[in-house]
Amino acid sequence: MSVILDLTRIVQAAAEADSPSEQVAVIVDSIQQYMGLDVCSLYLADERGDMALLASRGLDPVAVGSVRIPAGMGLVGLVAQSRHPINIADAARHPAFYGIRETHEELYSSFFGVPIVRAGVVIGVLVAQSREARVLSAEESAVLVTLGSQLALVVATESIWQEINKSSARSLTGIKGAPGIGIGQVRLCDDVDLYSVNDGECDDIDATLAEWHDLVKSVLADVKKEQAGLGDMLSQDVATVFDAYCLLLSDPSLINGVAQLIQDGHHLPGALKRVIHHHADVFLAMEDPYLRARHEDIRHLGNKLYSAWRGLRNAREEDLPSAQTVLVGAVVSVSDIARVPIELLAGIVCFQGSNLSHTAVLANALGVPAVMGVGEIKGLQNRDALVVDGNSGRVIIRPSASVLTEYEHLLNAERQMKGELRALRDLPAETVDGTIVKLYANSGLLADISPGLQAGAEGLGLYRTEIPFMVSDTFPSEDEQVAVYLQILQAYGAKPVHMRVLDIGGDKPLPYFPIKEDNPALGWRGIRFCLDNSSLFLSQIRAMLRAAEGRDNLRIMLPMVGSTSELTGFHALLNDALQQLLEEGFNVRRPPVGIMVEVPSAISQLASWRDQLDFISIGSNDLSQYLLALDRNNPRVAASYDHVHPAVLHEIARVIKIAGETGLPLSICGEMSSDPIAVMLLLGMGVRTLSMSAAQLPKIKWLLRRIALENATDVVEEALRLNDARQIRKLVADRLYVLGAGEILW
Ligand code: PEP
Ligand code: MG
């Protein structure tokens, strides 16, 4: 087929497009496919000469329609001003380079721009980019120049600007709740707000008390019905999210609290509001982000009880959606989710909430993309088109045709990848050249157990025992702890469970044991707190040993160890606990003991601690925070925090070397384990055990099965020579694309 014929077809297809926005989408799509380049974009000049990115195949879709390059700026501006094509291999080094965050242009090296000139005026610039650093061949350049001149004749610039000005498309950024792309029609969730209820008096106390108890029973039955419905259709992990609601609905402090207020003369909704308010506030005041997020569950439940009291639930049940649906609301409750058939649930958007909300937990478990905390979206109507981009935490309201087309491409690519991930569940995490990596799950909640096992985790690499302590009103008793630990050890069967002793203080305070300090990150936390509260600590160690009676999958892990005395202090307590329990008739045995390597001072002492340790696990979150002196939860400095910072990588390399020399089994259990760029580096550095949240596990397995150890060792050698985290990220990202694993970064 001749080149001329192909070009004519592209131009003809563009001329025949139904709408101006479709026209530009067709142009960039066909050129990108025809030329086999990574990116093709079309910028059109507005009345001021600024260049608006109106269509792109390859750049981040959210940038389309929102990015404008000021007149004369950047390589695009240079092409427009000079009216000459620019063909360069390494765009970032060009003095005119203008990096735009939204487009992620740093991923592409080469740049080819050709002006589109109509009647002597530059109306736009056609840009082609590729990851590979190369200049386009003379033939490729000629094709693009020809296309540029022909497009000048067909691109309906005026209509495009009219369409853009008319369009009410909006893009909002929130918090990533659950990964994935969803496209569907908006379904607004009822905004029943118990908090807006006024206080009122109770006319008939006995009748209201009976009404309250009936209400709790009927809502509990509803929750169980919804749970059973989802549980049958899906997996146990989803159903367990409802357990929290059932527990709250059986909680005497809730039931008796409302009953007491009714007895004191309050009407039912007023009494309910006060009690829910009180419970929610207790959680809201907690500093731990996970526990703070629990206040939403309590509010959800309050609203659910209130809706049921008002008889709202039944009315909504008849109105089932029939198209792909995105649930949108201030808070989207699990009941709202349960009401949409799962095959029609395209996404969830919450004005409030965080990635730790149960809505997000449930969305993750269901595999439904979710964006949380976008703030109130005004003027949104039922059935409006909406894109949920859970990968970047963005929501696009009423997207233009070209943005929609681009997201449809991403969605299809993602579906293909998901299919591949499912097929991997029972396969080992093995690189193409046969290196096996052990993948463990991180957890802190009973509800997290089955997702880990279902994702194929080979053990629990980090069980954060402080979570059960945080959700309690007082320190849990030894027996209560035994009951929790036993469930975990049993669930994992023969697979190892690394239970970390109480790591409170710092960012994880206990609500009933407030610690006020000027500098909590460097204060009374982790092992320091445990050893100073030795009777509490002893009861936790005893509970772990008792729960492990008759099984050998318990491993005890110590957080924040930085001094020898902390390690010896623990061993002395462990000896005491073992001796006491043996004397009490328990058949307990000494479990393997390890430490988190997260306080930098531990690194140089590791070798001398060898005979007191059976394993180590690098806590890359705290290790990075302490090495970089950066709090990633502090928005002022969070952008500078990066666990692939060269200083962190060099220290990790040092730990790996010491572990190798002393024969200490090593794993990593911080966020690094689920960051594909970091995983590539860790693999190359010699890490063979990674522990991460269950939701991330299949993705990392997919990556490991795509690459060879040799690829990782090559890239790490180069990475360790760089002295900037961004350069390291780019280097590894480029390599992942070359290896055909780049889509993991989307
Ligand atoms: C860490 O610090 O990397 C870690 C895994 O522990 P946490 O995030 O619970 O402090
Ligand atoms: Mg830590």
JSON list of C-alpha atoms in Angstrom, two decimals, residues 503-658:
[
{"chain": "A", "resi": 503, "resn": "ASP", "atom": "CA", "xyz": [4.28, -0.17, 67.40]},
{"chain": "A", "resi": 504, "resn": "ILE", "atom": "CA", "xyz": [2.46, 2.76, 68.91]},
{"chain": "A", "resi": 505, "resn": "GLY", "atom": "CA", "xyz": [3.54, 6.32, 69.40]},
{"chain": "A", "resi": 506, "resn": "GLY", "atom": "CA", "xyz": [4.59, 8.64, 66.59]},
{"chain": "A", "resi": 507, "resn": "ASP", "atom": "CA", "xyz": [1.92, 8.45, 63.90]},
{"chain": "A", "resi": 508, "resn": "LYS", "atom": "CA", "xyz": [0.08, 5.65, 65.73]},
{"chain": "A", "resi": 509, "resn": "PRO", "atom": "CA", "xyz": [-1.18, 6.91, 69.10]},
{"chain": "A", "resi": 510, "resn": "LEU", "atom": "CA", "xyz": [-3.50, 4.89, 71.30]},
{"chain": "A", "resi": 511, "resn": "PRO", "atom": "CA", "xyz": [-6.72, 6.81, 71.98]},
{"chain": "A", "resi": 512, "resn": "TYR", "atom": "CA", "xyz": [-6.78, 5.71, 75.62]},
{"chain": "A", "resi": 513, "resn": "PHE", "atom": "CA", "xyz": [-3.07, 6.32, 76.22]},
{"chain": "A", "resi": 514, "resn": "PRO", "atom": "CA", "xyz": [-2.31, 9.81, 74.93]},
{"chain": "A", "resi": 515, "resn": "ILE", "atom": "CA", "xyz": [1.36, 10.69, 74.63]},
{"chain": "A", "resi": 516, "resn": "LYS", "atom": "CA", "xyz": [2.12, 14.37, 74.25]},
{"chain": "A", "resi": 517, "resn": "GLU", "atom": "CA", "xyz": [5.56, 15.07, 72.83]},
{"chain": "A", "resi": 518, "resn": "ASP", "atom": "CA", "xyz": [7.17, 17.85, 70.85]},
{"chain": "A", "resi": 519, "resn": "ASN", "atom": "CA", "xyz": [8.75, 15.45, 68.42]},
{"chain": "A", "resi": 520, "resn": "PRO", "atom": "CA", "xyz": [6.79, 12.19, 68.45]},
{"chain": "A", "resi": 521, "resn": "ALA", "atom": "CA", "xyz": [8.61, 10.67, 65.47]},
{"chain": "A", "resi": 522, "resn": "LEU", "atom": "CA", "xyz": [11.75, 10.68, 67.59]},
{"chain": "A", "resi": 523, "resn": "GLY", "atom": "CA", "xyz": [9.99, 9.98, 70.84]},
{"chain": "A", "resi": 524, "resn": "TRP", "atom": "CA", "xyz": [8.40, 7.27, 72.86]},
{"chain": "A", "resi": 525, "resn": "ARG", "atom": "CA", "xyz": [7.42, 4.79, 70.20]},
{"chain": "A", "resi": 526, "resn": "GLY", "atom": "CA", "xyz": [7.79, 1.19, 69.07]},
{"chain": "A", "resi": 527, "resn": "ILE", "atom": "CA", "xyz": [10.11, -0.98, 71.14]},
{"chain": "A", "resi": 528, "resn": "ARG", "atom": "CA", "xyz": [10.99, 1.96, 73.42]},
{"chain": "A", "resi": 529, "resn": "PHE", "atom": "CA", "xyz": [7.38, 2.24, 74.54]},
{"chain": "A", "resi": 530, "resn": "CYS", "atom": "CA", "xyz": [7.01, -1.53, 74.88]},
{"chain": "A", "resi": 531, "resn": "LEU", "atom": "CA", "xyz": [10.06, -1.98, 77.10]},
{"chain": "A", "resi": 532, "resn": "ASP", "atom": "CA", "xyz": [9.06, 0.93, 79.34]},
{"chain": "A", "resi": 533, "resn": "ASN", "atom": "CA", "xyz": [5.62, -0.65, 79.77]},
{"chain": "A", "resi": 534, "resn": "SER", "atom": "CA", "xyz": [6.94, -4.10, 80.45]},
{"chain": "A", "resi": 535, "resn": "SER", "atom": "CA", "xyz": [3.86, -5.64, 82.04]},
{"chain": "A", "resi": 536, "resn": "LEU", "atom": "CA", "xyz": [1.76, -4.65, 79.04]},
{"chain": "A", "resi": 537, "resn": "PHE", "atom": "CA", "xyz": [4.52, -5.91, 76.75]},
{"chain": "A", "resi": 538, "resn": "LEU", "atom": "CA", "xyz": [4.84, -9.17, 78.66]},
{"chain": "A", "resi": 539, "resn": "SER", "atom": "CA", "xyz": [1.13, -9.82, 78.26]},
{"chain": "A", "resi": 540, "resn": "GLN", "atom": "CA", "xyz": [1.40, -9.27, 74.51]},
{"chain": "A", "resi": 541, "resn": "ILE", "atom": "CA", "xyz": [4.34, -11.64, 74.20]},
{"chain": "A", "resi": 542, "resn": "ARG", "atom": "CA", "xyz": [2.51, -14.21, 76.34]},
{"chain": "A", "resi": 543, "resn": "ALA", "atom": "CA", "xyz": [-0.60, -13.84, 74.15]},
{"chain": "A", "resi": 544, "resn": "MET", "atom": "CA", "xyz": [1.43, -14.44, 70.99]},
{"chain": "A", "resi": 545, "resn": "LEU", "atom": "CA", "xyz": [3.14, -17.50, 72.46]},
{"chain": "A", "resi": 546, "resn": "ARG", "atom": "CA", "xyz": [-0.16, -18.92, 73.72]},
{"chain": "A", "resi": 547, "resn": "ALA", "atom": "CA", "xyz": [-1.87, -18.36, 70.38]},
{"chain": "A", "resi": 548, "resn": "ALA", "atom": "CA", "xyz": [1.00, -20.21, 68.70]},
{"chain": "A", "resi": 549, "resn": "GLU", "atom": "CA", "xyz": [0.73, -23.22, 71.02]},
{"chain": "A", "resi": 550, "resn": "GLY", "atom": "CA", "xyz": [0.96, -26.36, 68.93]},
{"chain": "A", "resi": 551, "resn": "ARG", "atom": "CA", "xyz": [1.91, -24.57, 65.71]},
{"chain": "A", "resi": 552, "resn": "ASP", "atom": "CA", "xyz": [5.15, -23.22, 64.38]},
{"chain": "A", "resi": 553, "resn": "ASN", "atom": "CA", "xyz": [4.21, -20.38, 62.06]},
{"chain": "A", "resi": 554, "resn": "LEU", "atom": "CA", "xyz": [4.64, -17.49, 64.54]},
{"chain": "A", "resi": 555, "resn": "ARG", "atom": "CA", "xyz": [7.54, -15.10, 64.04]},
{"chain": "A", "resi": 556, "resn": "ILE", "atom": "CA", "xyz": [7.95, -12.13, 66.40]},
{"chain": "A", "resi": 557, "resn": "MET", "atom": "CA", "xyz": [9.15, -8.86, 64.91]},
{"chain": "A", "resi": 558, "resn": "LEU", "atom": "CA", "xyz": [10.31, -5.79, 66.84]},
{"chain": "A", "resi": 559, "resn": "PRO", "atom": "CA", "xyz": [9.72, -2.26, 65.52]},
{"chain": "A", "resi": 560, "resn": "MET", "atom": "CA", "xyz": [12.08, 0.72, 65.81]},
{"chain": "A", "resi": 561, "resn": "VAL", "atom": "CA", "xyz": [15.05, -1.15, 67.25]},
{"chain": "A", "resi": 562, "resn": "GLY", "atom": "CA", "xyz": [18.11, 1.10, 67.28]},
{"chain": "A", "resi": 563, "resn": "SER", "atom": "CA", "xyz": [20.17, -0.05, 70.27]},
{"chain": "A", "resi": 564, "resn": "THR", "atom": "CA", "xyz": [21.52, -3.32, 71.60]},
{"chain": "A", "resi": 565, "resn": "SER", "atom": "CA", "xyz": [19.80, -2.90, 74.96]},
{"chain": "A", "resi": 566, "resn": "GLU", "atom": "CA", "xyz": [16.42, -2.94, 73.21]},
{"chain": "A", "resi": 567, "resn": "LEU", "atom": "CA", "xyz": [17.14, -6.30, 71.69]},
{"chain": "A", "resi": 568, "resn": "THR", "atom": "CA", "xyz": [18.52, -7.81, 74.90]},
{"chain": "A", "resi": 569, "resn": "GLY", "atom": "CA", "xyz": [15.63, -6.27, 76.85]},
{"chain": "A", "resi": 570, "resn": "PHE", "atom": "CA", "xyz": [13.17, -8.05, 74.59]},
{"chain": "A", "resi": 571, "resn": "HIS", "atom": "CA", "xyz": [14.97, -11.40, 74.83]},
{"chain": "A", "resi": 572, "resn": "ALA", "atom": "CA", "xyz": [14.91, -11.17, 78.62]},
{"chain": "A", "resi": 573, "resn": "LEU", "atom": "CA", "xyz": [11.15, -10.61, 78.55]},
{"chain": "A", "resi": 574, "resn": "LEU", "atom": "CA", "xyz": [10.68, -13.40, 76.02]},
{"chain": "A", "resi": 575, "resn": "ASN", "atom": "CA", "xyz": [12.57, -15.76, 78.36]},
{"chain": "A", "resi": 576, "resn": "ASP", "atom": "CA", "xyz": [10.36, -14.69, 81.27]},
{"chain": "A", "resi": 577, "resn": "ALA", "atom": "CA", "xyz": [7.20, -15.22, 79.23]},
{"chain": "A", "resi": 578, "resn": "LEU", "atom": "CA", "xyz": [8.32, -18.66, 78.06]},
{"chain": "A", "resi": 579, "resn": "GLN", "atom": "CA", "xyz": [9.26, -19.73, 81.57]},
{"chain": "A", "resi": 580, "resn": "GLN", "atom": "CA", "xyz": [6.00, -18.48, 83.08]},
{"chain": "A", "resi": 581, "resn": "LEU", "atom": "CA", "xyz": [3.86, -20.18, 80.46]},
{"chain": "A", "resi": 582, "resn": "LEU", "atom": "CA", "xyz": [5.72, -23.48, 80.68]},
{"chain": "A", "resi": 583, "resn": "GLU", "atom": "CA", "xyz": [5.25, -23.38, 84.44]},
{"chain": "A", "resi": 584, "resn": "GLU", "atom": "CA", "xyz": [1.56, -22.67, 83.90]},
{"chain": "A", "resi": 585, "resn": "GLY", "atom": "CA", "xyz": [1.32, -25.80, 81.76]},
{"chain": "A", "resi": 586, "resn": "PHE", "atom": "CA", "xyz": [1.21, -24.24, 78.29]},
{"chain": "A", "resi": 587, "resn": "ASN", "atom": "CA", "xyz": [3.07, -26.13, 75.61]},
{"chain": "A", "resi": 588, "resn": "VAL", "atom": "CA", "xyz": [4.84, -23.08, 74.18]},
{"chain": "A", "resi": 589, "resn": "ARG", "atom": "CA", "xyz": [8.11, -22.78, 72.32]},
{"chain": "A", "resi": 590, "resn": "ARG", "atom": "CA", "xyz": [10.56, -20.04, 71.40]},
{"chain": "A", "resi": 591, "resn": "PRO", "atom": "CA", "xyz": [9.58, -18.49, 68.05]},
{"chain": "A", "resi": 592, "resn": "PRO", "atom": "CA", "xyz": [12.03, -17.01, 65.55]},
{"chain": "A", "resi": 593, "resn": "VAL", "atom": "CA", "xyz": [12.69, -13.35, 66.42]},
{"chain": "A", "resi": 594, "resn": "GLY", "atom": "CA", "xyz": [13.53, -10.53, 64.04]},
{"chain": "A", "resi": 595, "resn": "ILE", "atom": "CA", "xyz": [13.62, -6.77, 63.84]},
{"chain": "A", "resi": 596, "resn": "MET", "atom": "CA", "xyz": [12.38, -4.14, 61.45]},
{"chain": "A", "resi": 597, "resn": "VAL", "atom": "CA", "xyz": [15.33, -2.29, 60.00]},
{"chain": "A", "resi": 598, "resn": "GLU", "atom": "CA", "xyz": [13.86, 1.19, 60.04]},
{"chain": "A", "resi": 599, "resn": "VAL", "atom": "CA", "xyz": [15.95, 3.21, 62.49]},
{"chain": "A", "resi": 600, "resn": "PRO", "atom": "CA", "xyz": [19.17, 4.04, 60.61]},
{"chain": "A", "resi": 601, "resn": "SER", "atom": "CA", "xyz": [21.35, 3.29, 63.65]},
{"chain": "A", "resi": 602, "resn": "ALA", "atom": "CA", "xyz": [20.34, -0.38, 63.41]},
{"chain": "A", "resi": 603, "resn": "ILE", "atom": "CA", "xyz": [22.22, -0.84, 60.15]},
{"chain": "A", "resi": 604, "resn": "SER", "atom": "CA", "xyz": [25.76, -0.59, 61.44]},
{"chain": "A", "resi": 605, "resn": "GLN", "atom": "CA", "xyz": [24.91, -2.82, 64.41]},
{"chain": "A", "resi": 606, "resn": "LEU", "atom": "CA", "xyz": [23.21, -5.61, 62.49]},
{"chain": "A", "resi": 607, "resn": "ALA", "atom": "CA", "xyz": [26.25, -7.85, 62.26]},
{"chain": "A", "resi": 608, "resn": "SER", "atom": "CA", "xyz": [26.88, -7.60, 66.00]},
{"chain": "A", "resi": 609, "resn": "TRP", "atom": "CA", "xyz": [23.25, -8.56, 66.71]},
{"chain": "A", "resi": 610, "resn": "ARG", "atom": "CA", "xyz": [23.40, -11.61, 64.46]},
{"chain": "A", "resi": 611, "resn": "ASP", "atom": "CA", "xyz": [23.13, -14.20, 67.26]},
{"chain": "A", "resi": 612, "resn": "GLN", "atom": "CA", "xyz": [20.02, -12.50, 68.65]},
{"chain": "A", "resi": 613, "resn": "LEU", "atom": "CA", "xyz": [18.20, -12.39, 65.33]},
{"chain": "A", "resi": 614, "resn": "ASP", "atom": "CA", "xyz": [16.55, -14.97, 63.08]},
{"chain": "A", "resi": 615, "resn": "PHE", "atom": "CA", "xyz": [15.47, -12.53, 60.35]},
{"chain": "A", "resi": 616, "resn": "ILE", "atom": "CA", "xyz": [15.20, -8.86, 59.47]},
{"chain": "A", "resi": 617, "resn": "SER", "atom": "CA", "xyz": [12.60, -6.90, 57.55]},
{"chain": "A", "resi": 618, "resn": "ILE", "atom": "CA", "xyz": [13.35, -3.49, 56.11]},
{"chain": "A", "resi": 619, "resn": "GLY", "atom": "CA", "xyz": [10.66, -1.00, 57.09]},
{"chain": "A", "resi": 620, "resn": "SER", "atom": "CA", "xyz": [11.29, 1.27, 54.14]},
{"chain": "A", "resi": 621, "resn": "ASN", "atom": "CA", "xyz": [8.62, 3.80, 55.20]},
{"chain": "A", "resi": 622, "resn": "ASP", "atom": "CA", "xyz": [10.31, 4.75, 58.43]},
{"chain": "A", "resi": 623, "resn": "LEU", "atom": "CA", "xyz": [13.81, 4.08, 57.15]},
{"chain": "A", "resi": 624, "resn": "SER", "atom": "CA", "xyz": [13.24, 6.61, 54.34]},
{"chain": "A", "resi": 625, "resn": "GLN", "atom": "CA", "xyz": [11.62, 9.11, 56.69]},
{"chain": "A", "resi": 626, "resn": "TYR", "atom": "CA", "xyz": [14.55, 8.94, 59.12]},
{"chain": "A", "resi": 627, "resn": "LEU", "atom": "CA", "xyz": [17.28, 8.90, 56.48]},
{"chain": "A", "resi": 628, "resn": "LEU", "atom": "CA", "xyz": [15.80, 11.80, 54.56]},
{"chain": "A", "resi": 629, "resn": "ALA", "atom": "CA", "xyz": [14.51, 13.63, 57.65]},
{"chain": "A", "resi": 630, "resn": "LEU", "atom": "CA", "xyz": [11.24, 14.00, 55.76]},
{"chain": "A", "resi": 631, "resn": "ASP", "atom": "CA", "xyz": [7.75, 13.32, 57.02]},
{"chain": "A", "resi": 632, "resn": "ARG", "atom": "CA", "xyz": [5.78, 12.05, 54.05]},
{"chain": "A", "resi": 633, "resn": "ASN", "atom": "CA", "xyz": [2.52, 12.81, 55.83]},
{"chain": "A", "resi": 634, "resn": "ASN", "atom": "CA", "xyz": [3.48, 16.47, 55.97]},
{"chain": "A", "resi": 635, "resn": "PRO", "atom": "CA", "xyz": [2.10, 18.02, 52.77]},
{"chain": "A", "resi": 636, "resn": "ARG", "atom": "CA", "xyz": [4.73, 20.79, 52.85]},
{"chain": "A", "resi": 637, "resn": "VAL", "atom": "CA", "xyz": [7.57, 18.35, 52.32]},
{"chain": "A", "resi": 638, "resn": "ALA", "atom": "CA", "xyz": [5.85, 15.19, 51.11]},
{"chain": "A", "resi": 639, "resn": "ALA", "atom": "CA", "xyz": [6.77, 15.85, 47.48]},
{"chain": "A", "resi": 640, "resn": "SER", "atom": "CA", "xyz": [10.48, 15.48, 48.32]},
{"chain": "A", "resi": 641, "resn": "TYR", "atom": "CA", "xyz": [9.97, 12.12, 50.02]},
{"chain": "A", "resi": 642, "resn": "ASP", "atom": "CA", "xyz": [10.86, 9.24, 47.76]},
{"chain": "A", "resi": 643, "resn": "HIS", "atom": "CA", "xyz": [11.97, 5.79, 48.81]},
{"chain": "A", "resi": 644, "resn": "VAL", "atom": "CA", "xyz": [14.04, 5.46, 45.65]},
{"chain": "A", "resi": 645, "resn": "HIS", "atom": "CA", "xyz": [16.14, 8.42, 46.81]},
{"chain": "A", "resi": 646, "resn": "PRO", "atom": "CA", "xyz": [19.78, 7.42, 46.22]},
{"chain": "A", "resi": 647, "resn": "ALA", "atom": "CA", "xyz": [20.56, 7.70, 49.95]},
{"chain": "A", "resi": 648, "resn": "VAL", "atom": "CA", "xyz": [17.83, 5.18, 50.76]},
{"chain": "A", "resi": 649, "resn": "LEU", "atom": "CA", "xyz": [18.91, 2.81, 48.01]},
{"chain": "A", "resi": 650, "resn": "HIS", "atom": "CA", "xyz": [22.54, 2.87, 49.13]},
{"chain": "A", "resi": 651, "resn": "GLU", "atom": "CA", "xyz": [21.58, 2.13, 52.74]},
{"chain": "A", "resi": 652, "resn": "ILE", "atom": "CA", "xyz": [19.32, -0.72, 51.63]},
{"chain": "A", "resi": 653, "resn": "ALA", "atom": "CA", "xyz": [22.19, -2.08, 49.54]},
{"chain": "A", "resi": 654, "resn": "ARG", "atom": "CA", "xyz": [24.32, -1.96, 52.70]},
{"chain": "A", "resi": 655, "resn": "VAL", "atom": "CA", "xyz": [21.70, -3.89, 54.70]},
{"chain": "A", "resi": 656, "resn": "ILE", "atom": "CA", "xyz": [21.42, -6.50, 51.94]},
{"chain": "A", "resi": 657, "resn": "LYS", "atom": "CA", "xyz": [25.19, -6.93, 51.93]},
{"chain": "A", "resi": 658, "resn": "ILE", "atom": "CA", "xyz": [25.34, -7.38, 55.70]}
]
